[in-house]
Coordinates of C-alpha atoms in Angstrom, one line a residue:
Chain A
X1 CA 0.0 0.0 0.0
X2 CA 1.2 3.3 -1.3
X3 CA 0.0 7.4 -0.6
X4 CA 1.4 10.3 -0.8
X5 CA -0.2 13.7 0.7
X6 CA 1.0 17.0 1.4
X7 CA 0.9 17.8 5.2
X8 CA 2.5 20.7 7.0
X9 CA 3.7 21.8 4.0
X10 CA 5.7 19.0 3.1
X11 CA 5.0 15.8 1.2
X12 CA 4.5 12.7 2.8
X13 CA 5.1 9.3 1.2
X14 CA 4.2 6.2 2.9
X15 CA 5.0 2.7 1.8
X16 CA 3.3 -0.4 3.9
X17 CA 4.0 -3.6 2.7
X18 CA 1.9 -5.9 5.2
X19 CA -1.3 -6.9 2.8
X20 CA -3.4 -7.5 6.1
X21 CA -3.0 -4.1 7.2
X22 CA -6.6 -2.2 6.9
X23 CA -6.5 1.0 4.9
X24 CA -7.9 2.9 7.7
X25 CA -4.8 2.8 9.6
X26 CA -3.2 4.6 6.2
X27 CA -5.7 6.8 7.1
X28 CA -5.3 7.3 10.8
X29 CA -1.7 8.4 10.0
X30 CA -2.7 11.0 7.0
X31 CA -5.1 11.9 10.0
X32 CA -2.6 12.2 12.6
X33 CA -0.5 14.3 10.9
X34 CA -3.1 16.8 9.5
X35 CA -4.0 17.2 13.3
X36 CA -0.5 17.8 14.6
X37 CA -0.3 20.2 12.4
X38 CA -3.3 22.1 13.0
X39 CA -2.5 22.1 16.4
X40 CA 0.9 22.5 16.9
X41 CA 2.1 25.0 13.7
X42 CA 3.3 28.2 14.7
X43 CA 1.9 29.1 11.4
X44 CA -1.2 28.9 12.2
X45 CA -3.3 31.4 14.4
X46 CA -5.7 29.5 16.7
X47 CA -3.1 26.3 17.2
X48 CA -2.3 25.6 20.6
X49 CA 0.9 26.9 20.2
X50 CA 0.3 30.0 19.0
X51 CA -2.7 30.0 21.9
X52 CA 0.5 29.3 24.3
X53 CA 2.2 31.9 22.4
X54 CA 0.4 34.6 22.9
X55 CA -0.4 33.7 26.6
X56 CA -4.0 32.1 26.1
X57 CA -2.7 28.5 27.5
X58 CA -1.2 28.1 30.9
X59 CA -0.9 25.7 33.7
X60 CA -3.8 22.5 33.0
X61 CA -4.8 24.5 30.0
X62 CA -1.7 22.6 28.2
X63 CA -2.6 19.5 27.0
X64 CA -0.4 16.3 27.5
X65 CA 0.7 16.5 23.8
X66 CA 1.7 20.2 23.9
X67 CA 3.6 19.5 27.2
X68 CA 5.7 16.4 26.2
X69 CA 6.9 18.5 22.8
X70 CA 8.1 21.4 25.4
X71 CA 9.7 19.0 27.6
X72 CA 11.5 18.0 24.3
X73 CA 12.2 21.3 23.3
X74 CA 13.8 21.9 26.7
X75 CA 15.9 18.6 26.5
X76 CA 17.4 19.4 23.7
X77 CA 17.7 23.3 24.3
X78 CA 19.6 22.2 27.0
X79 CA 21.7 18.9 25.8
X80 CA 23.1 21.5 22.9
X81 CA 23.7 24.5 25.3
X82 CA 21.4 26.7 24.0
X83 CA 21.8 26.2 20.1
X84 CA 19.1 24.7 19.5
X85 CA 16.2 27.3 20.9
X86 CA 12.6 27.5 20.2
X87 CA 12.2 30.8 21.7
X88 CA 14.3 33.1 19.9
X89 CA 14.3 36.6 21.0
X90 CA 12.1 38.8 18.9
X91 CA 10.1 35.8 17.7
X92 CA 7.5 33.3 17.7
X93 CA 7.9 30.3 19.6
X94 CA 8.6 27.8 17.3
X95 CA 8.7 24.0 17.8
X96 CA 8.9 22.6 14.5
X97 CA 11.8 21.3 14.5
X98 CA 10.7 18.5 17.1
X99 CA 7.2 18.5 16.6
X100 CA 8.2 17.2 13.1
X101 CA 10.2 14.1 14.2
X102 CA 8.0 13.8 17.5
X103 CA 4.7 13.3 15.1
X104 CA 6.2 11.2 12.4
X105 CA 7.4 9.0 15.4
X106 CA 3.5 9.2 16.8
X107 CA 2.6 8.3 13.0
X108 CA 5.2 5.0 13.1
X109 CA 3.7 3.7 16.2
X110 CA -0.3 3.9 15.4
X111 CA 0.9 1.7 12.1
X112 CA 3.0 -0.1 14.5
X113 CA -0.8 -0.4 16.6
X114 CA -2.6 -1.3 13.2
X115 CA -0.5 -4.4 12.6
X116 CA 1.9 -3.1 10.2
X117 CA 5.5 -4.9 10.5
X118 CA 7.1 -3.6 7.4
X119 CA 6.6 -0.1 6.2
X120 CA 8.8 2.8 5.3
X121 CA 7.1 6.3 6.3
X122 CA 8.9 9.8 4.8
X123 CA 7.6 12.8 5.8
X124 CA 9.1 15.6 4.4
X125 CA 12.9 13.9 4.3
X126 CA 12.3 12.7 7.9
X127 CA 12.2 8.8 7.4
X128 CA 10.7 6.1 9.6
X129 CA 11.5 2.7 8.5
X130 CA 10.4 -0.7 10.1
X131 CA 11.3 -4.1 9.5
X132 CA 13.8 -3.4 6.6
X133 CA 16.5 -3.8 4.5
X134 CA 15.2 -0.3 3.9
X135 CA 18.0 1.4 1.6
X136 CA 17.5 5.4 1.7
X137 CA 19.4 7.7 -0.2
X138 CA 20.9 10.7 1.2
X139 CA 20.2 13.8 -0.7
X140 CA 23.5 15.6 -2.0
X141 CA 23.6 18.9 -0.5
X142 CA 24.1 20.8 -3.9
X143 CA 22.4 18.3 -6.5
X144 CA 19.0 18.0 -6.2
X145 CA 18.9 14.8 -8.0
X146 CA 21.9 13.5 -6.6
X147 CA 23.1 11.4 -3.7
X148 CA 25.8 11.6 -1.3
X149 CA 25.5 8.5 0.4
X150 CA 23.1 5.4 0.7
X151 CA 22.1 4.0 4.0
X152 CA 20.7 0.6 4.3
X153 CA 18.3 0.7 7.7
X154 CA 16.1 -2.2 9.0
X155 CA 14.4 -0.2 11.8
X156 CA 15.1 3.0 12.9
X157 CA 15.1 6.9 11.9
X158 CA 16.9 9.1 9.5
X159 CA 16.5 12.7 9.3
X160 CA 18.7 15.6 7.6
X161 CA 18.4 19.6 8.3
X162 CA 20.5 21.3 5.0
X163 CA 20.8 24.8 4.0
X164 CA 19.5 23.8 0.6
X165 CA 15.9 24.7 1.1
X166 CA 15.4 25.4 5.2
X167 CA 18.4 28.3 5.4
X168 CA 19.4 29.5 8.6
X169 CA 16.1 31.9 9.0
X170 CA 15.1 28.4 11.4
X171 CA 17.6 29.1 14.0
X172 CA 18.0 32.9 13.2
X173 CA 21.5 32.2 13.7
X174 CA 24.2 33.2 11.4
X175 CA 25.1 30.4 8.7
X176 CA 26.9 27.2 10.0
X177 CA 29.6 26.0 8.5
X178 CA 27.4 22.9 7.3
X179 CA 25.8 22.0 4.0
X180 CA 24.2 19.2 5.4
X181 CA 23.3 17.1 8.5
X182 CA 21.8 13.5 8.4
X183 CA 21.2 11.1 11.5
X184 CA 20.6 8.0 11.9
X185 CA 18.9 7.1 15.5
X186 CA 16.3 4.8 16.9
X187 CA 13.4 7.2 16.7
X188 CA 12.3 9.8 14.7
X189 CA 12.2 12.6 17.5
X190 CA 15.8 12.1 17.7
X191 CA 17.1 11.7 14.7
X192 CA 15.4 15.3 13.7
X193 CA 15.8 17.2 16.7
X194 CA 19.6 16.2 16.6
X195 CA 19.8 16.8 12.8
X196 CA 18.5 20.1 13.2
X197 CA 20.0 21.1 16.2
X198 CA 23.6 19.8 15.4
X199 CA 23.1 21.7 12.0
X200 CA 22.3 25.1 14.2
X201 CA 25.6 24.0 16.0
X202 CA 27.9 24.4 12.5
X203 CA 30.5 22.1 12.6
X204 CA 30.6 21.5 16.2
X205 CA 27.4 20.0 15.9
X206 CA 29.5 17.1 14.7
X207 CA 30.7 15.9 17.8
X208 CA 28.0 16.8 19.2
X209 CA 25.9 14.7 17.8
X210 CA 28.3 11.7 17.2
X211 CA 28.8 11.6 20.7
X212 CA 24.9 11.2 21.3
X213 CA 24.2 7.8 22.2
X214 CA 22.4 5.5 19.6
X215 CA 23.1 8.3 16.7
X216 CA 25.1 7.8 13.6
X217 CA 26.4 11.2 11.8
X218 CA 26.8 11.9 7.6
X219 CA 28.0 15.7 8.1
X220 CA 29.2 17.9 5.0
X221 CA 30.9 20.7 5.4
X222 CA 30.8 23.9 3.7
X223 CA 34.5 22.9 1.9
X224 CA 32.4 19.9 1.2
X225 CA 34.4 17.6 3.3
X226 CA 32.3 14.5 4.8
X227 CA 32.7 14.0 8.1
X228 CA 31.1 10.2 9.2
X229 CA 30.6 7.9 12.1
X230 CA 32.5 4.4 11.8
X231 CA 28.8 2.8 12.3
X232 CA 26.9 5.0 10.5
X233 CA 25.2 1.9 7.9
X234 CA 26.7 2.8 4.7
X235 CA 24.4 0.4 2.2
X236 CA 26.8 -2.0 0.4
Chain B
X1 CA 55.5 42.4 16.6
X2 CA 58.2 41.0 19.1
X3 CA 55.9 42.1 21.9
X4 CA 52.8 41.4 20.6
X5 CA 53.8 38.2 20.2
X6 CA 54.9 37.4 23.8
X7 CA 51.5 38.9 24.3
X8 CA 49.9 36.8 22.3
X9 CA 52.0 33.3 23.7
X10 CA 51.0 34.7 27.4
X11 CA 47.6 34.4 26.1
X12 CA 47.7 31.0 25.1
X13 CA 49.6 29.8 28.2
X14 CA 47.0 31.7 30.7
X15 CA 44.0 29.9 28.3
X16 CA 45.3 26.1 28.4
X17 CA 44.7 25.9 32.1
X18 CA 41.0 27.3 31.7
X19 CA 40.9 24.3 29.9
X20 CA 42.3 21.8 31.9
X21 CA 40.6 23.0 34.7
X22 CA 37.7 20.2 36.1
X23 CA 36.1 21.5 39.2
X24 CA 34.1 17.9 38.7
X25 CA 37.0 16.6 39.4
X26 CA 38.1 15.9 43.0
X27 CA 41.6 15.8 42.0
X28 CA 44.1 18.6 42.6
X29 CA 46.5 19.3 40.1
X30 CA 48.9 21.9 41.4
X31 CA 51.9 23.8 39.6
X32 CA 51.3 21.4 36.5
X33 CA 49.7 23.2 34.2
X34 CA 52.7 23.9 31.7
X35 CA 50.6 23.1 27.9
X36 CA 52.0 20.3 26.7
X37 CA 53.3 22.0 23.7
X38 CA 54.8 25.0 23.7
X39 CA 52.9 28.1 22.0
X40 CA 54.1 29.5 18.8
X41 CA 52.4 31.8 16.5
X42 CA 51.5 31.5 13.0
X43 CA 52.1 34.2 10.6
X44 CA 48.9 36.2 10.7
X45 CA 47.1 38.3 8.2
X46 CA 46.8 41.9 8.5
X47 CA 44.2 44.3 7.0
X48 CA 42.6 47.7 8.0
X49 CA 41.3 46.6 11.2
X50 CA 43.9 45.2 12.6
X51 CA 46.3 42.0 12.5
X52 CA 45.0 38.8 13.1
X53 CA 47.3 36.1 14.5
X54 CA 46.6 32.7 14.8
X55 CA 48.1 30.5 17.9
X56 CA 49.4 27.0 17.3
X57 CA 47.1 23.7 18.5
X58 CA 48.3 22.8 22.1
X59 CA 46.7 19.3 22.9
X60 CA 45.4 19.3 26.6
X61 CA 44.0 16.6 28.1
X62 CA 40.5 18.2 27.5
X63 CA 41.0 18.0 23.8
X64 CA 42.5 20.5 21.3
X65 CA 42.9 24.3 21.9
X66 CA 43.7 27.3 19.5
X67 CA 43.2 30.8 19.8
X68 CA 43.1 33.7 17.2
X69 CA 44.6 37.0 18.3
X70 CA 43.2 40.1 16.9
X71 CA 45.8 43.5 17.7
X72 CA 45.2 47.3 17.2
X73 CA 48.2 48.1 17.1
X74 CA 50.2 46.9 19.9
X75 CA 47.5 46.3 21.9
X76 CA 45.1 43.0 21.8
X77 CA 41.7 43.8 20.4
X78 CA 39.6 40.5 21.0
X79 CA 41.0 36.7 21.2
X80 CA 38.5 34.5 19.8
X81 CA 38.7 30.1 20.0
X82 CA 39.9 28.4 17.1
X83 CA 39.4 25.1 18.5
X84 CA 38.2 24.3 21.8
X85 CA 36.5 21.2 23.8
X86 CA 33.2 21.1 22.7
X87 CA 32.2 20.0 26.4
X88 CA 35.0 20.2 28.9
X89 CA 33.1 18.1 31.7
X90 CA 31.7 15.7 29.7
X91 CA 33.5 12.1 29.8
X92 CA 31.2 10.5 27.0
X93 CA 33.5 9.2 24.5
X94 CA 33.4 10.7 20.7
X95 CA 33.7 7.9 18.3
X96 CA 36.6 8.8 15.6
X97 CA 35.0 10.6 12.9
X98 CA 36.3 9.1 9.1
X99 CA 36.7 12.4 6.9
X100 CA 35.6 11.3 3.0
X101 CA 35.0 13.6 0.1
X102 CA 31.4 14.0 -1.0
X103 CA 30.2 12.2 -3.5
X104 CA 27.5 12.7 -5.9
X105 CA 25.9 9.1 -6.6
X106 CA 22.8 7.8 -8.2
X107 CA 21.6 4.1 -7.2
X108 CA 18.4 2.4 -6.7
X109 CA 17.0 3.1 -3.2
X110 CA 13.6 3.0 -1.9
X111 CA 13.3 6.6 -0.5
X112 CA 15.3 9.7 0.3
X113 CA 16.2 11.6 3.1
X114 CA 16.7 15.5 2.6
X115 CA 15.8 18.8 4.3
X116 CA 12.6 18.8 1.4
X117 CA 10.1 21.2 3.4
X118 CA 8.9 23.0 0.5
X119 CA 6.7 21.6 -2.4
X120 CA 8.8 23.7 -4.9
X121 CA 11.7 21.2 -3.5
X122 CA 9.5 18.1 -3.7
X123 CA 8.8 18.9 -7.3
X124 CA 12.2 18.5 -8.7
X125 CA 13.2 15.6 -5.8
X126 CA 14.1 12.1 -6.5
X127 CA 11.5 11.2 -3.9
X128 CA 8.5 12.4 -6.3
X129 CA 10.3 10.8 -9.2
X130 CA 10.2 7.9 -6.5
X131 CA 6.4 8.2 -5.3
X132 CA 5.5 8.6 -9.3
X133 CA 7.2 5.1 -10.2
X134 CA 5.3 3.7 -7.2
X135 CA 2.1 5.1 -8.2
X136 CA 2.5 3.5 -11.8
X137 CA 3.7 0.3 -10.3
X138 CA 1.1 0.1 -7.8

């Protein structure tokens, strides 16, 4: 079973290849996905971030969804030392960057519910793959139709933040020093959060991340060097 | 230069023991904290604002350090990190990183991660070229 829908402004391709798996469960995660978005974009006016935002949620108001991305967003705001920050002075808050991974991981585990064993879920570049071999190409930084590397995955997450299309207007930070970012990790949530956040790092985000249990770096520099983790899993 | 170079050597030397310093660390190290190569400076580049020198790599035991002396004339304007450990206190253990050149390769693979946020990008991806061979085979 194959779709593809635009959500959050992003395409979203999903692959499942169970045959017993009901469509409805394709459905529940098209679902899911059109709801995080409605309720957790900063884009949008009357989502409960923007609510929280502008000081109309507080205390029990927050609901458990809304509190388990901020508790993210603070983990990681304070694993990276401050880079990666979702309140930047002088604007919105903005939890994209983990609200992305955090919902596709939400997205893998109601297939997950529905039966699925083997499927391969990419939302936006953001990949969650079950129950592989799963080989997924690395987009080259400079060539859209390119690759850079090829990863084979059996279950897991890979995720890349690149100045290609995002920029640095994300982190409002000055550029980085980094073309392009990709992790490999158990879960979604981290393999995006620590993409992104490791990009807003520049090339200290590197280390950063390599250091970061359970997550496997493909980094290219701005000289267009490739900096890799030993077990990052390089397809054959 | 002579002097601003001493300057600039002090600088180092007063630096590497920032560095080594680990107040997590019940340990006391006294009168040891000599860097473990000795400072020399690079020849730096000078322009309207000032010269800017470079310091040579000492190794601690904290990782790498270099600084990057700028002078106004004889005096030191701002000193800036070259290299520094990324987390001093931390003991988690960096796996070696393998440095490769980047390669631009085209291969059968089932889907593609990329920063593709924009449907302008999605257009022109190898994942819709991806999802449109799917849909025909499906």
């Amino acid at each position: 079973m194959r779709r593809v829908e635009h959500v959050m402004g992003f395409p979203v391709s999903l692959r499942v290849d169970d045959a017993d798996v009901p469509e409805a469960a394709v459905d529940a995660v098209f679902a899911w996905l059109h709801e995080a978005d409605a309720r957790f974009s900063p884009f949008r006016p009357d989502s409960e971030v923007s609510r929280l935002d502008r000081g109309e949620l507080s205390g029990e108001a927050l609901s458990t969804d809304l509190r388990e991305v901020l508790d993210l967003c603070e983990h990681y705001r304070t694993a990276t030392g401050g880079a990666f920050d979702v309140r930047l002075p002088g604007r919105g808050l903005d939890p994209c960057a983990v609200v992305k991974g955090w919902s596709v991981q939400r997205a893998a585990e109601l297939l997950t519910a529905a039966g699925a064993e083997r499927f391969c879920l990419n939302a936006g570049g953001d990949v969650a793959a079950a129950d592989g071999p799963w080989r997924i190409g690395v987009r080259h930084p400079e060539l859209a139709d390119r690759l850079c590397t090829m990863l084979e995955i059996t279950d897991g997450a890979v995720a890349t933040s690149a100045r290609y299309e995002r920029g640095d207007g994300r982190t409002g930070r000055p550029a980085t020093g980094l073309l392009s970012m990709t992790i490999v990790a158990p879960t979604p949530t981290e393999a995006d959060s620590v993409a992104t956040a490791a990009f807003a790092m520049g090339t200290e985000g590197i280390e950063w991340a390599a250091s970061r249990e359970g997550c496997e770096v493909f980094a290219v520099d701005a000289e267009r060097r490739v900096f890799r983790t030993p077990g990052l899993p390089v397809a054959a | 230069m002579k002097r601003a170079l001493s300057v600039l050597a002090l600088t180092i030397a007063g630096l590497v023991p920032v560095w080594r310093y680990a107040p997590a660390d019940g340990t006391t190290t006294t009168g040891s904290a000599a860097p473990a190569s000795t400072p020399s400076a690079s020849t730096g580049t000078s322009d309207s604002s000032g010269q800017v020198v470079a310091g040579s790599t000492v190794n601690t035991e904290k990782g790498a350090v270099q600084v990057e002396v700028t002078f106004a004339g004889d005096e030191i304007s701002s000193v800036r990190m070259l290299k520094q450990p990324n987390h001093p206190q931390t003991t988690a253990a960096v796996p070696k990183l393998i440095e490769e050149t980047l390669e631009a390769q085209s291969a059968d693979i089932d889907t593609v991660s990329g920063a593709t946020v924009t449907s302008e990008g999605y257009r022109e991806s190898l994942q819709a070229t991806l999802d449109a061979i799917d849909a025909k085979g499906a």
